[in-house]
């Protein structure tokens, strides 16, 4: 993808996000409506997107899956190690929020839409594979930060049964064994898949209206934003270069690594009554700043010949 195409796609996503902001402020999207839409995206639309992406690509792409999965695993482990050493001087509640937000980004929600928009169907396939380690860590290591380190025996099964991972299993089977998908079914899946980018940007726009930006800027939130949006994707770029990953794989991995803090940060903070306001500030600030840093990373990748 060239710089002009990258900027065009980012402009389109910005306009879609602006529509979400407008809808929320006008009361067209209520909190209940936003939750319903989010659930539909994660449980229906994104899984359809994943299955469709696998169904239409050539099975030869399997040879790069190992590289994509390895990069995802290394990035996730590096994030866990960083979270273990960077926040020791902070209050316990803030440590919990920042540890989780370091390990668990919004790549599973926002990342799917952006990867598809920037890299097409194959980008969605690579995204699905790259996110496997994060989805597993999110419901195991991630939850343990809030539960005081206790082991939830059901966490790993919950992760493995996530609709997006089920879609990955189905998609890999379709692609590997060239299982024919009835045309009517494939068309229905595609129609659902086509909604992914627009609806995801609408929801992200709605999220950005929920916190007063005058309250989110502090030394802690800005330093974390720099780590989440600049440091981690830079680390991932280094991993890709060492692994000899091809430009498309590198582009997908770096863009996904540069996603903001996951929305589940706020959800878990509320559930466990741990620094809810601080969690909201982290999510909103990194989401807002990512609208600037993601295009910049795209241009860096193009300028260095890595995308």
PDB file of C-alpha atoms in Angstrom:
ATOM      1  CA  UNK A   1       0.000   0.000   0.000  1.00  0.00           C
ATOM      2  CA  UNK A   2       1.355   3.435  -0.935  1.00  0.00           C
ATOM      3  CA  UNK A   3       1.214   6.558   1.231  1.00  0.00           C
ATOM      4  CA  UNK A   4      -1.723   8.035  -0.688  1.00  0.00           C
ATOM      5  CA  UNK A   5      -3.841   4.905  -0.206  1.00  0.00           C
ATOM      6  CA  UNK A   6      -2.878   4.745   3.475  1.00  0.00           C
ATOM      7  CA  UNK A   7      -3.933   8.342   4.092  1.00  0.00           C
ATOM      8  CA  UNK A   8      -7.150   7.851   2.118  1.00  0.00           C
ATOM      9  CA  UNK A   9      -8.129   4.853   4.212  1.00  0.00           C
ATOM     10  CA  UNK A  10      -7.316   6.683   7.436  1.00  0.00           C
ATOM     11  CA  UNK A  11      -9.437   9.635   6.308  1.00  0.00           C
ATOM     12  CA  UNK A  12     -12.373   7.307   5.636  1.00  0.00           C
ATOM     13  CA  UNK A  13     -12.064   5.722   9.080  1.00  0.00           C
ATOM     14  CA  UNK A  14     -11.819   9.159  10.696  1.00  0.00           C
ATOM     15  CA  UNK A  15     -15.069  10.219   8.987  1.00  0.00           C
ATOM     16  CA  UNK A  16     -16.782   7.022  10.174  1.00  0.00           C
ATOM     17  CA  UNK A  17     -15.528   7.662  13.696  1.00  0.00           C
ATOM     18  CA  UNK A  18     -16.811  11.248  13.478  1.00  0.00           C
ATOM     19  CA  UNK A  19     -20.226   9.851  12.562  1.00  0.00           C
ATOM     20  CA  UNK A  20     -20.123   7.771  15.749  1.00  0.00           C
ATOM     21  CA  UNK A  21     -19.247  10.861  17.793  1.00  0.00           C
ATOM     22  CA  UNK A  22     -22.171  12.753  16.248  1.00  0.00           C
ATOM     23  CA  UNK A  23     -24.602   9.872  16.819  1.00  0.00           C
ATOM     24  CA  UNK A  24     -23.642   9.557  20.485  1.00  0.00           C
ATOM     25  CA  UNK A  25     -23.878  13.288  21.168  1.00  0.00           C
ATOM     26  CA  UNK A  26     -27.260  13.503  19.427  1.00  0.00           C
ATOM     27  CA  UNK A  27     -28.580  10.610  21.492  1.00  0.00           C
ATOM     28  CA  UNK A  28     -28.988   8.346  18.473  1.00  0.00           C
ATOM     29  CA  UNK A  29     -26.652   5.837  20.122  1.00  0.00           C
ATOM     30  CA  UNK A  30     -27.445   5.233  23.778  1.00  0.00           C
ATOM     31  CA  UNK A  31     -25.176   3.406  26.213  1.00  0.00           C
ATOM     32  CA  UNK A  32     -27.378   0.329  25.914  1.00  0.00           C
ATOM     33  CA  UNK A  33     -27.316   0.625  22.138  1.00  0.00           C
ATOM     34  CA  UNK A  34     -23.533   0.927  22.123  1.00  0.00           C
ATOM     35  CA  UNK A  35     -23.190  -2.217  24.249  1.00  0.00           C
ATOM     36  CA  UNK A  36     -25.570  -4.108  21.983  1.00  0.00           C
ATOM     37  CA  UNK A  37     -23.666  -2.977  18.905  1.00  0.00           C
ATOM     38  CA  UNK A  38     -20.333  -3.917  20.490  1.00  0.00           C
ATOM     39  CA  UNK A  39     -21.608  -7.397  21.341  1.00  0.00           C
ATOM     40  CA  UNK A  40     -22.880  -7.896  17.792  1.00  0.00           C
ATOM     41  CA  UNK A  41     -19.543  -6.808  16.345  1.00  0.00           C
ATOM     42  CA  UNK A  42     -17.527  -9.169  18.548  1.00  0.00           C
ATOM     43  CA  UNK A  43     -19.882 -12.156  18.371  1.00  0.00           C
ATOM     44  CA  UNK A  44     -21.222 -11.983  14.806  1.00  0.00           C
ATOM     45  CA  UNK A  45     -19.649  -9.430  12.496  1.00  0.00           C
ATOM     46  CA  UNK A  46     -15.941  -9.925  13.261  1.00  0.00           C
ATOM     47  CA  UNK A  47     -16.261 -13.764  13.239  1.00  0.00           C
ATOM     48  CA  UNK A  48     -17.983 -13.523   9.833  1.00  0.00           C
ATOM     49  CA  UNK A  49     -15.193 -11.233   8.710  1.00  0.00           C
ATOM     50  CA  UNK A  50     -12.590 -13.779   9.778  1.00  0.00           C
ATOM     51  CA  UNK A  51     -14.307 -16.768   8.173  1.00  0.00           C
ATOM     52  CA  UNK A  52     -14.820 -14.912   4.903  1.00  0.00           C
ATOM     53  CA  UNK A  53     -11.186 -13.818   4.805  1.00  0.00           C
ATOM     54  CA  UNK A  54      -9.987 -17.420   5.170  1.00  0.00           C
ATOM     55  CA  UNK A  55     -12.533 -18.712   2.651  1.00  0.00           C
ATOM     56  CA  UNK A  56     -11.362 -16.533  -0.231  1.00  0.00           C
ATOM     57  CA  UNK A  57      -7.559 -16.795   0.042  1.00  0.00           C
ATOM     58  CA  UNK A  58      -5.220 -19.419  -1.328  1.00  0.00           C
ATOM     59  CA  UNK A  59      -4.159 -22.211   1.022  1.00  0.00           C
ATOM     60  CA  UNK A  60      -0.500 -21.438   0.317  1.00  0.00           C
ATOM     61  CA  UNK A  61      -0.773 -18.633   2.891  1.00  0.00           C
ATOM     62  CA  UNK A  62      -0.465 -21.326   5.578  1.00  0.00           C
ATOM     63  CA  UNK A  63       3.318 -21.229   5.191  1.00  0.00           C
ATOM     64  CA  UNK A  64       3.456 -17.750   6.767  1.00  0.00           C
ATOM     65  CA  UNK A  65       1.137 -18.542   9.672  1.00  0.00           C
ATOM     66  CA  UNK A  66       3.955 -19.846  11.829  1.00  0.00           C
ATOM     67  CA  UNK A  67       5.850 -16.580  11.453  1.00  0.00           C
ATOM     68  CA  UNK A  68       2.765 -14.502  12.259  1.00  0.00           C
ATOM     69  CA  UNK A  69       1.956 -16.620  15.316  1.00  0.00           C
ATOM     70  CA  UNK A  70       5.563 -16.469  16.548  1.00  0.00           C
ATOM     71  CA  UNK A  71       5.625 -12.673  16.274  1.00  0.00           C
ATOM     72  CA  UNK A  72       2.340 -12.492  18.194  1.00  0.00           C
ATOM     73  CA  UNK A  73       3.692 -14.734  20.957  1.00  0.00           C
ATOM     74  CA  UNK A  74       6.996 -12.855  21.297  1.00  0.00           C
ATOM     75  CA  UNK A  75       5.256  -9.472  21.388  1.00  0.00           C
ATOM     76  CA  UNK A  76       2.817 -10.678  24.040  1.00  0.00           C
ATOM     77  CA  UNK A  77       5.549 -12.159  26.236  1.00  0.00           C
ATOM     78  CA  UNK A  78       7.620  -8.985  25.904  1.00  0.00           C
ATOM     79  CA  UNK A  79       4.581  -6.944  26.959  1.00  0.00           C
ATOM     80  CA  UNK A  80       4.103  -9.115  30.044  1.00  0.00           C
ATOM     81  CA  UNK A  81       7.765  -8.710  31.003  1.00  0.00           C
ATOM     82  CA  UNK A  82       7.530  -4.935  30.566  1.00  0.00           C
ATOM     83  CA  UNK A  83       4.425  -4.823  32.748  1.00  0.00           C
ATOM     84  CA  UNK A  84       6.302  -6.676  35.488  1.00  0.00           C
ATOM     85  CA  UNK A  85       9.077  -4.091  35.801  1.00  0.00           C
ATOM     86  CA  UNK A  86       7.714  -0.699  34.770  1.00  0.00           C
ATOM     87  CA  UNK A  87       5.012   0.031  37.333  1.00  0.00           C
ATOM     88  CA  UNK A  88       6.502  -1.070  40.652  1.00  0.00           C
ATOM     89  CA  UNK A  89       6.500   2.421  42.193  1.00  0.00           C
ATOM     90  CA  UNK A  90       2.824   3.090  41.498  1.00  0.00           C
ATOM     91  CA  UNK A  91      -0.163   2.439  43.737  1.00  0.00           C
ATOM     92  CA  UNK A  92      -1.515  -1.098  43.532  1.00  0.00           C
ATOM     93  CA  UNK A  93      -4.703  -0.132  41.713  1.00  0.00           C
ATOM     94  CA  UNK A  94      -2.847   1.861  39.057  1.00  0.00           C
ATOM     95  CA  UNK A  95      -0.364  -0.993  38.660  1.00  0.00           C
ATOM     96  CA  UNK A  96      -3.239  -3.360  37.927  1.00  0.00           C
ATOM     97  CA  UNK A  97      -4.744  -1.097  35.272  1.00  0.00           C
ATOM     98  CA  UNK A  98      -1.457  -0.375  33.510  1.00  0.00           C
ATOM     99  CA  UNK A  99      -0.296  -4.005  33.585  1.00  0.00           C
ATOM    100  CA  UNK A 100      -3.502  -5.170  31.947  1.00  0.00           C
ATOM    101  CA  UNK A 101      -3.532  -2.342  29.411  1.00  0.00           C
ATOM    102  CA  UNK A 102       0.062  -3.152  28.466  1.00  0.00           C
ATOM    103  CA  UNK A 103      -0.702  -6.811  27.823  1.00  0.00           C
ATOM    104  CA  UNK A 104      -4.193  -6.427  26.322  1.00  0.00           C
ATOM    105  CA  UNK A 105      -4.686  -3.870  23.563  1.00  0.00           C
ATOM    106  CA  UNK A 106      -7.777  -3.084  21.511  1.00  0.00           C
ATOM    107  CA  UNK A 107      -6.383  -5.031  18.542  1.00  0.00           C
ATOM    108  CA  UNK A 108      -9.167  -7.595  18.721  1.00  0.00           C
ATOM    109  CA  UNK A 109     -11.802  -4.932  18.094  1.00  0.00           C
ATOM    110  CA  UNK A 110     -10.342  -1.835  16.508  1.00  0.00           C
ATOM    111  CA  UNK A 111      -7.419  -3.750  14.994  1.00  0.00           C
ATOM    112  CA  UNK A 112      -9.613  -6.040  12.904  1.00  0.00           C
ATOM    113  CA  UNK A 113     -11.295  -3.113  11.184  1.00  0.00           C
ATOM    114  CA  UNK A 114      -8.076  -1.210  10.545  1.00  0.00           C
ATOM    115  CA  UNK A 115      -6.121  -4.252   9.333  1.00  0.00           C
ATOM    116  CA  UNK A 116      -8.862  -5.121   6.875  1.00  0.00           C
ATOM    117  CA  UNK A 117      -9.093  -1.546   5.655  1.00  0.00           C
ATOM    118  CA  UNK A 118      -5.351  -1.176   5.160  1.00  0.00           C
ATOM    119  CA  UNK A 119      -4.327  -4.650   4.012  1.00  0.00           C
ATOM    120  CA  UNK A 120      -7.477  -6.319   2.663  1.00  0.00           C
ATOM    121  CA  UNK A 121      -8.689  -9.866   3.298  1.00  0.00           C
ATOM    122  CA  UNK A 122      -5.224 -11.364   3.773  1.00  0.00           C
ATOM    123  CA  UNK A 123      -4.580  -8.701   6.401  1.00  0.00           C
ATOM    124  CA  UNK A 124      -7.640  -9.945   8.281  1.00  0.00           C
ATOM    125  CA  UNK A 125      -6.340 -13.525   8.139  1.00  0.00           C
ATOM    126  CA  UNK A 126      -2.943 -12.517   9.535  1.00  0.00           C
ATOM    127  CA  UNK A 127      -4.725 -10.445  12.186  1.00  0.00           C
ATOM    128  CA  UNK A 128      -6.713 -13.485  13.301  1.00  0.00           C
ATOM    129  CA  UNK A 129      -3.549 -15.556  13.737  1.00  0.00           C
ATOM    130  CA  UNK A 130      -1.558 -12.744  15.383  1.00  0.00           C
ATOM    131  CA  UNK A 131      -4.306 -12.206  17.962  1.00  0.00           C
ATOM    132  CA  UNK A 132      -4.471 -15.836  19.176  1.00  0.00           C
ATOM    133  CA  UNK A 133      -1.819 -15.308  21.927  1.00  0.00           C
ATOM    134  CA  UNK A 134      -3.414 -12.043  23.061  1.00  0.00           C
ATOM    135  CA  UNK A 135      -6.881 -13.579  23.329  1.00  0.00           C
ATOM    136  CA  UNK A 136      -5.448 -16.408  25.443  1.00  0.00           C
ATOM    137  CA  UNK A 137      -3.429 -14.087  27.691  1.00  0.00           C
ATOM    138  CA  UNK A 138      -6.356 -11.661  27.997  1.00  0.00           C
ATOM    139  CA  UNK A 139      -8.543 -14.207  29.769  1.00  0.00           C
ATOM    140  CA  UNK A 140      -5.791 -15.848  31.805  1.00  0.00           C
ATOM    141  CA  UNK A 141      -2.825 -13.647  32.761  1.00  0.00           C
ATOM    142  CA  UNK A 142      -4.865 -10.489  32.185  1.00  0.00           C
ATOM    143  CA  UNK A 143      -7.717 -11.458  34.486  1.00  0.00           C
ATOM    144  CA  UNK A 144      -5.246 -12.611  37.139  1.00  0.00           C
ATOM    145  CA  UNK A 145      -4.049  -8.997  37.518  1.00  0.00           C
ATOM    146  CA  UNK A 146      -7.499  -8.038  38.781  1.00  0.00           C
ATOM    147  CA  UNK A 147      -8.223 -11.204  40.738  1.00  0.00           C
ATOM    148  CA  UNK A 148      -5.048 -10.910  42.784  1.00  0.00           C
ATOM    149  CA  UNK A 149      -3.134 -13.571  40.892  1.00  0.00           C
ATOM    150  CA  UNK A 150      -5.695 -16.288  41.462  1.00  0.00           C
ATOM    151  CA  UNK A 151      -6.067 -18.868  38.736  1.00  0.00           C
ATOM    152  CA  UNK A 152      -9.441 -19.050  37.052  1.00  0.00           C
ATOM    153  CA  UNK A 153      -9.760 -22.644  35.864  1.00  0.00           C
ATOM    154  CA  UNK A 154     -12.360 -21.641  33.299  1.00  0.00           C
ATOM    155  CA  UNK A 155     -10.332 -18.762  31.856  1.00  0.00           C
ATOM    156  CA  UNK A 156      -8.391 -20.779  29.286  1.00  0.00           C
ATOM    157  CA  UNK A 157     -11.549 -22.514  28.095  1.00  0.00           C
ATOM    158  CA  UNK A 158     -13.306 -19.165  27.844  1.00  0.00           C
ATOM    159  CA  UNK A 159     -10.477 -17.865  25.697  1.00  0.00           C
ATOM    160  CA  UNK A 160     -10.459 -20.920  23.451  1.00  0.00           C
ATOM    161  CA  UNK A 161     -14.235 -20.658  23.024  1.00  0.00           C
ATOM    162  CA  UNK A 162     -14.182 -16.968  22.097  1.00  0.00           C
ATOM    163  CA  UNK A 163     -16.292 -16.450  18.934  1.00  0.00           C
ATOM    164  CA  UNK A 164     -13.339 -14.913  17.099  1.00  0.00           C
ATOM    165  CA  UNK A 165     -11.141 -17.941  17.860  1.00  0.00           C
ATOM    166  CA  UNK A 166     -13.912 -20.309  16.830  1.00  0.00           C
ATOM    167  CA  UNK A 167     -14.033 -18.388  13.555  1.00  0.00           C
ATOM    168  CA  UNK A 168     -10.268 -18.905  13.199  1.00  0.00           C
ATOM    169  CA  UNK A 169     -10.674 -22.683  13.663  1.00  0.00           C
ATOM    170  CA  UNK A 170     -13.428 -22.781  11.057  1.00  0.00           C
ATOM    171  CA  UNK A 171     -11.514 -20.555   8.670  1.00  0.00           C
ATOM    172  CA  UNK A 172      -8.314 -22.596   8.880  1.00  0.00           C
ATOM    173  CA  UNK A 173     -10.278 -25.800   8.240  1.00  0.00           C
ATOM    174  CA  UNK A 174     -11.986 -24.256   5.194  1.00  0.00           C
ATOM    175  CA  UNK A 175      -8.708 -22.972   3.786  1.00  0.00           C
ATOM    176  CA  UNK A 176      -6.564 -26.022   4.556  1.00  0.00           C
ATOM    177  CA  UNK A 177      -8.966 -28.683   3.332  1.00  0.00           C
ATOM    178  CA  UNK A 178     -10.529 -26.465   0.647  1.00  0.00           C
ATOM    179  CA  UNK A 179     -13.984 -27.121   2.034  1.00  0.00           C
ATOM    180  CA  UNK A 180     -16.547 -25.667  -0.370  1.00  0.00           C
ATOM    181  CA  UNK A 181     -18.857 -23.082   1.184  1.00  0.00           C
ATOM    182  CA  UNK A 182     -22.310 -22.801  -0.411  1.00  0.00           C
ATOM    183  CA  UNK A 183     -22.581 -19.584  -2.394  1.00  0.00           C
ATOM    184  CA  UNK A 184     -25.650 -18.367  -0.510  1.00  0.00           C
ATOM    185  CA  UNK A 185     -23.943 -18.923   2.853  1.00  0.00           C
ATOM    186  CA  UNK A 186     -20.724 -17.252   1.684  1.00  0.00           C
ATOM    187  CA  UNK A 187     -22.697 -14.264   0.398  1.00  0.00           C
ATOM    188  CA  UNK A 188     -24.505 -13.917   3.740  1.00  0.00           C
ATOM    189  CA  UNK A 189     -21.164 -14.092   5.578  1.00  0.00           C
ATOM    190  CA  UNK A 190     -19.710 -11.440   3.259  1.00  0.00           C
ATOM    191  CA  UNK A 191     -22.674  -9.100   3.792  1.00  0.00           C
ATOM    192  CA  UNK A 192     -22.123  -9.318   7.539  1.00  0.00           C
ATOM    193  CA  UNK A 193     -18.362  -8.982   7.121  1.00  0.00           C
ATOM    194  CA  UNK A 194     -18.731  -5.790   5.097  1.00  0.00           C
ATOM    195  CA  UNK A 195     -20.203  -4.027   8.141  1.00  0.00           C
ATOM    196  CA  UNK A 196     -17.084  -4.515  10.266  1.00  0.00           C
ATOM    197  CA  UNK A 197     -15.090  -1.356   9.588  1.00  0.00           C
ATOM    198  CA  UNK A 198     -18.012   1.091   9.631  1.00  0.00           C
ATOM    199  CA  UNK A 199     -19.698  -0.249  12.776  1.00  0.00           C
ATOM    200  CA  UNK A 200     -16.383  -0.559  14.639  1.00  0.00           C
ATOM    201  CA  UNK A 201     -15.514   3.062  13.901  1.00  0.00           C
ATOM    202  CA  UNK A 202     -18.992   4.181  14.996  1.00  0.00           C
ATOM    203  CA  UNK A 203     -18.509   2.523  18.378  1.00  0.00           C
ATOM    204  CA  UNK A 204     -14.986   3.939  18.799  1.00  0.00           C
ATOM    205  CA  UNK A 205     -16.349   7.402  18.050  1.00  0.00           C
ATOM    206  CA  UNK A 206     -18.997   6.894  20.734  1.00  0.00           C
ATOM    207  CA  UNK A 207     -16.318   5.878  23.247  1.00  0.00           C
ATOM    208  CA  UNK A 208     -14.402   9.095  22.616  1.00  0.00           C
ATOM    209  CA  UNK A 209     -17.382  11.181  23.789  1.00  0.00           C
ATOM    210  CA  UNK A 210     -17.533   9.625  27.240  1.00  0.00           C
ATOM    211  CA  UNK A 211     -14.641  11.286  29.046  1.00  0.00           C
ATOM    212  CA  UNK A 212     -13.778  14.968  29.451  1.00  0.00           C
ATOM    213  CA  UNK A 213     -10.398  15.305  27.759  1.00  0.00           C
ATOM    214  CA  UNK A 214      -9.393  18.021  30.208  1.00  0.00           C
ATOM    215  CA  UNK A 215      -9.171  15.335  32.893  1.00  0.00           C
ATOM    216  CA  UNK A 216      -7.243  12.635  31.040  1.00  0.00           C
ATOM    217  CA  UNK A 217      -3.870  14.299  30.579  1.00  0.00           C
ATOM    218  CA  UNK A 218      -1.291  13.551  33.249  1.00  0.00           C
ATOM    219  CA  UNK A 219       2.308  12.409  33.366  1.00  0.00           C
ATOM    220  CA  UNK A 220       1.226   8.815  34.020  1.00  0.00           C
ATOM    221  CA  UNK A 221      -1.342   8.643  31.224  1.00  0.00           C
ATOM    222  CA  UNK A 222       0.941  10.322  28.695  1.00  0.00           C
ATOM    223  CA  UNK A 223       3.928   8.108  29.495  1.00  0.00           C
ATOM    224  CA  UNK A 224       1.761   5.006  29.237  1.00  0.00           C
ATOM    225  CA  UNK A 225       0.326   6.232  25.929  1.00  0.00           C
ATOM    226  CA  UNK A 226       3.867   6.609  24.582  1.00  0.00           C
ATOM    227  CA  UNK A 227       4.660   3.030  25.610  1.00  0.00           C
ATOM    228  CA  UNK A 228       1.393   1.578  24.250  1.00  0.00           C
ATOM    229  CA  UNK A 229       1.356   3.478  20.954  1.00  0.00           C
ATOM    230  CA  UNK A 230       5.070   3.949  20.183  1.00  0.00           C
ATOM    231  CA  UNK A 231       7.254   1.682  22.313  1.00  0.00           C
ATOM    232  CA  UNK A 232       5.451  -1.636  21.821  1.00  0.00           C
ATOM    233  CA  UNK A 233       5.001  -1.300  18.023  1.00  0.00           C
ATOM    234  CA  UNK A 234       8.675  -0.279  17.754  1.00  0.00           C
ATOM    235  CA  UNK A 235       9.587  -3.449  19.652  1.00  0.00           C
ATOM    236  CA  UNK A 236       7.367  -5.469  17.324  1.00  0.00           C
ATOM    237  CA  UNK A 237       9.026  -3.933  14.281  1.00  0.00           C
ATOM    238  CA  UNK A 238      12.378  -5.098  15.652  1.00  0.00           C
ATOM    239  CA  UNK A 239      11.016  -8.615  16.202  1.00  0.00           C
ATOM    240  CA  UNK A 240       9.700  -8.706  12.620  1.00  0.00           C
ATOM    241  CA  UNK A 241      13.058  -7.615  11.227  1.00  0.00           C
ATOM    242  CA  UNK A 242      14.885 -10.269  13.250  1.00  0.00           C
ATOM    243  CA  UNK A 243      12.380 -12.909  12.125  1.00  0.00           C
ATOM    244  CA  UNK A 244      12.802 -11.910   8.492  1.00  0.00           C
ATOM    245  CA  UNK A 245       9.054 -11.401   8.129  1.00  0.00           C
ATOM    246  CA  UNK A 246       7.764 -10.250   4.754  1.00  0.00           C
ATOM    247  CA  UNK A 247       6.453  -6.664   4.410  1.00  0.00           C
ATOM    248  CA  UNK A 248       2.763  -7.565   4.684  1.00  0.00           C
ATOM    249  CA  UNK A 249       3.240  -9.590   7.866  1.00  0.00           C
ATOM    250  CA  UNK A 250       5.383  -6.796   9.304  1.00  0.00           C
ATOM    251  CA  UNK A 251       2.817  -4.173   8.421  1.00  0.00           C
ATOM    252  CA  UNK A 252      -0.042  -6.084  10.046  1.00  0.00           C
ATOM    253  CA  UNK A 253       1.956  -6.917  13.195  1.00  0.00           C
ATOM    254  CA  UNK A 254       3.235  -3.371  13.762  1.00  0.00           C
ATOM    255  CA  UNK A 255      -0.153  -1.741  13.194  1.00  0.00           C
ATOM    256  CA  UNK A 256      -1.832  -4.209  15.585  1.00  0.00           C
ATOM    257  CA  UNK A 257       0.893  -3.742  18.206  1.00  0.00           C
ATOM    258  CA  UNK A 258       0.199  -0.004  18.070  1.00  0.00           C
ATOM    259  CA  UNK A 259      -3.465  -0.318  19.026  1.00  0.00           C
ATOM    260  CA  UNK A 260      -4.740   1.549  22.120  1.00  0.00           C
ATOM    261  CA  UNK A 261      -5.593  -0.001  25.487  1.00  0.00           C
ATOM    262  CA  UNK A 262      -8.383  -2.542  25.251  1.00  0.00           C
ATOM    263  CA  UNK A 263     -11.929  -1.537  26.174  1.00  0.00           C
ATOM    264  CA  UNK A 264     -11.958  -4.559  28.503  1.00  0.00           C
ATOM    265  CA  UNK A 265      -9.594  -2.563  30.741  1.00  0.00           C
ATOM    266  CA  UNK A 266     -12.536  -0.419  31.821  1.00  0.00           C
ATOM    267  CA  UNK A 267     -14.944  -3.358  31.945  1.00  0.00           C
ATOM    268  CA  UNK A 268     -12.732  -5.396  34.294  1.00  0.00           C
ATOM    269  CA  UNK A 269     -11.871  -2.334  36.377  1.00  0.00           C
ATOM    270  CA  UNK A 270     -15.583  -1.765  36.992  1.00  0.00           C
ATOM    271  CA  UNK A 271     -16.201  -5.452  37.666  1.00  0.00           C
ATOM    272  CA  UNK A 272     -13.432  -5.686  40.278  1.00  0.00           C
ATOM    273  CA  UNK A 273     -13.864  -2.098  41.562  1.00  0.00           C
ATOM    274  CA  UNK A 274     -10.267  -1.157  40.743  1.00  0.00           C
ATOM    275  CA  UNK A 275      -9.509   2.461  39.709  1.00  0.00           C
ATOM    276  CA  UNK A 276     -12.429   2.708  37.283  1.00  0.00           C
ATOM    277  CA  UNK A 277     -11.862   6.379  36.391  1.00  0.00           C
ATOM    278  CA  UNK A 278      -8.147   5.888  35.802  1.00  0.00           C
ATOM    279  CA  UNK A 279      -8.932   2.930  33.524  1.00  0.00           C
ATOM    280  CA  UNK A 280     -11.410   5.021  31.522  1.00  0.00           C
ATOM    281  CA  UNK A 281      -8.838   7.778  31.084  1.00  0.00           C
ATOM    282  CA  UNK A 282      -6.251   5.291  29.810  1.00  0.00           C
ATOM    283  CA  UNK A 283      -8.662   3.763  27.301  1.00  0.00           C
ATOM    284  CA  UNK A 284      -9.995   7.058  25.980  1.00  0.00           C
ATOM    285  CA  UNK A 285      -6.639   8.858  25.773  1.00  0.00           C
ATOM    286  CA  UNK A 286      -4.828   6.031  23.980  1.00  0.00           C
ATOM    287  CA  UNK A 287      -7.791   5.588  21.617  1.00  0.00           C
ATOM    288  CA  UNK A 288      -7.786   9.285  20.741  1.00  0.00           C
ATOM    289  CA  UNK A 289      -4.018   9.476  20.283  1.00  0.00           C
ATOM    290  CA  UNK A 290      -3.994   6.306  18.172  1.00  0.00           C
ATOM    291  CA  UNK A 291      -5.893   8.229  15.490  1.00  0.00           C
ATOM    292  CA  UNK A 292      -2.614  10.129  15.044  1.00  0.00           C
ATOM    293  CA  UNK A 293      -0.021   7.438  15.754  1.00  0.00           C
ATOM    294  CA  UNK A 294      -1.521   4.695  13.552  1.00  0.00           C
ATOM    295  CA  UNK A 295      -1.257   6.762  10.325  1.00  0.00           C
ATOM    296  CA  UNK A 296       2.274   7.761  11.346  1.00  0.00           C
ATOM    297  CA  UNK A 297       3.254   4.103  11.781  1.00  0.00           C
ATOM    298  CA  UNK A 298       1.747   3.377   8.389  1.00  0.00           C
ATOM    299  CA  UNK A 299       3.872   6.059   6.769  1.00  0.00           C
ATOM    300  CA  UNK A 300       6.972   4.812   8.628  1.00  0.00           C
ATOM    301  CA  UNK A 301       6.378   1.302   7.290  1.00  0.00           C
ATOM    302  CA  UNK A 302       5.954   2.624   3.744  1.00  0.00           C
ATOM    303  CA  UNK A 303       9.015   4.880   3.975  1.00  0.00           C
ATOM    304  CA  UNK A 304      11.186   1.990   5.174  1.00  0.00           C
ATOM    305  CA  UNK A 305       9.858  -0.407   2.559  1.00  0.00           C
ATOM    306  CA  UNK A 306       8.255  -2.612   5.214  1.00  0.00           C
ATOM    307  CA  UNK A 307       4.690  -2.282   3.920  1.00  0.00           C
TER     308      UNK A 307
END
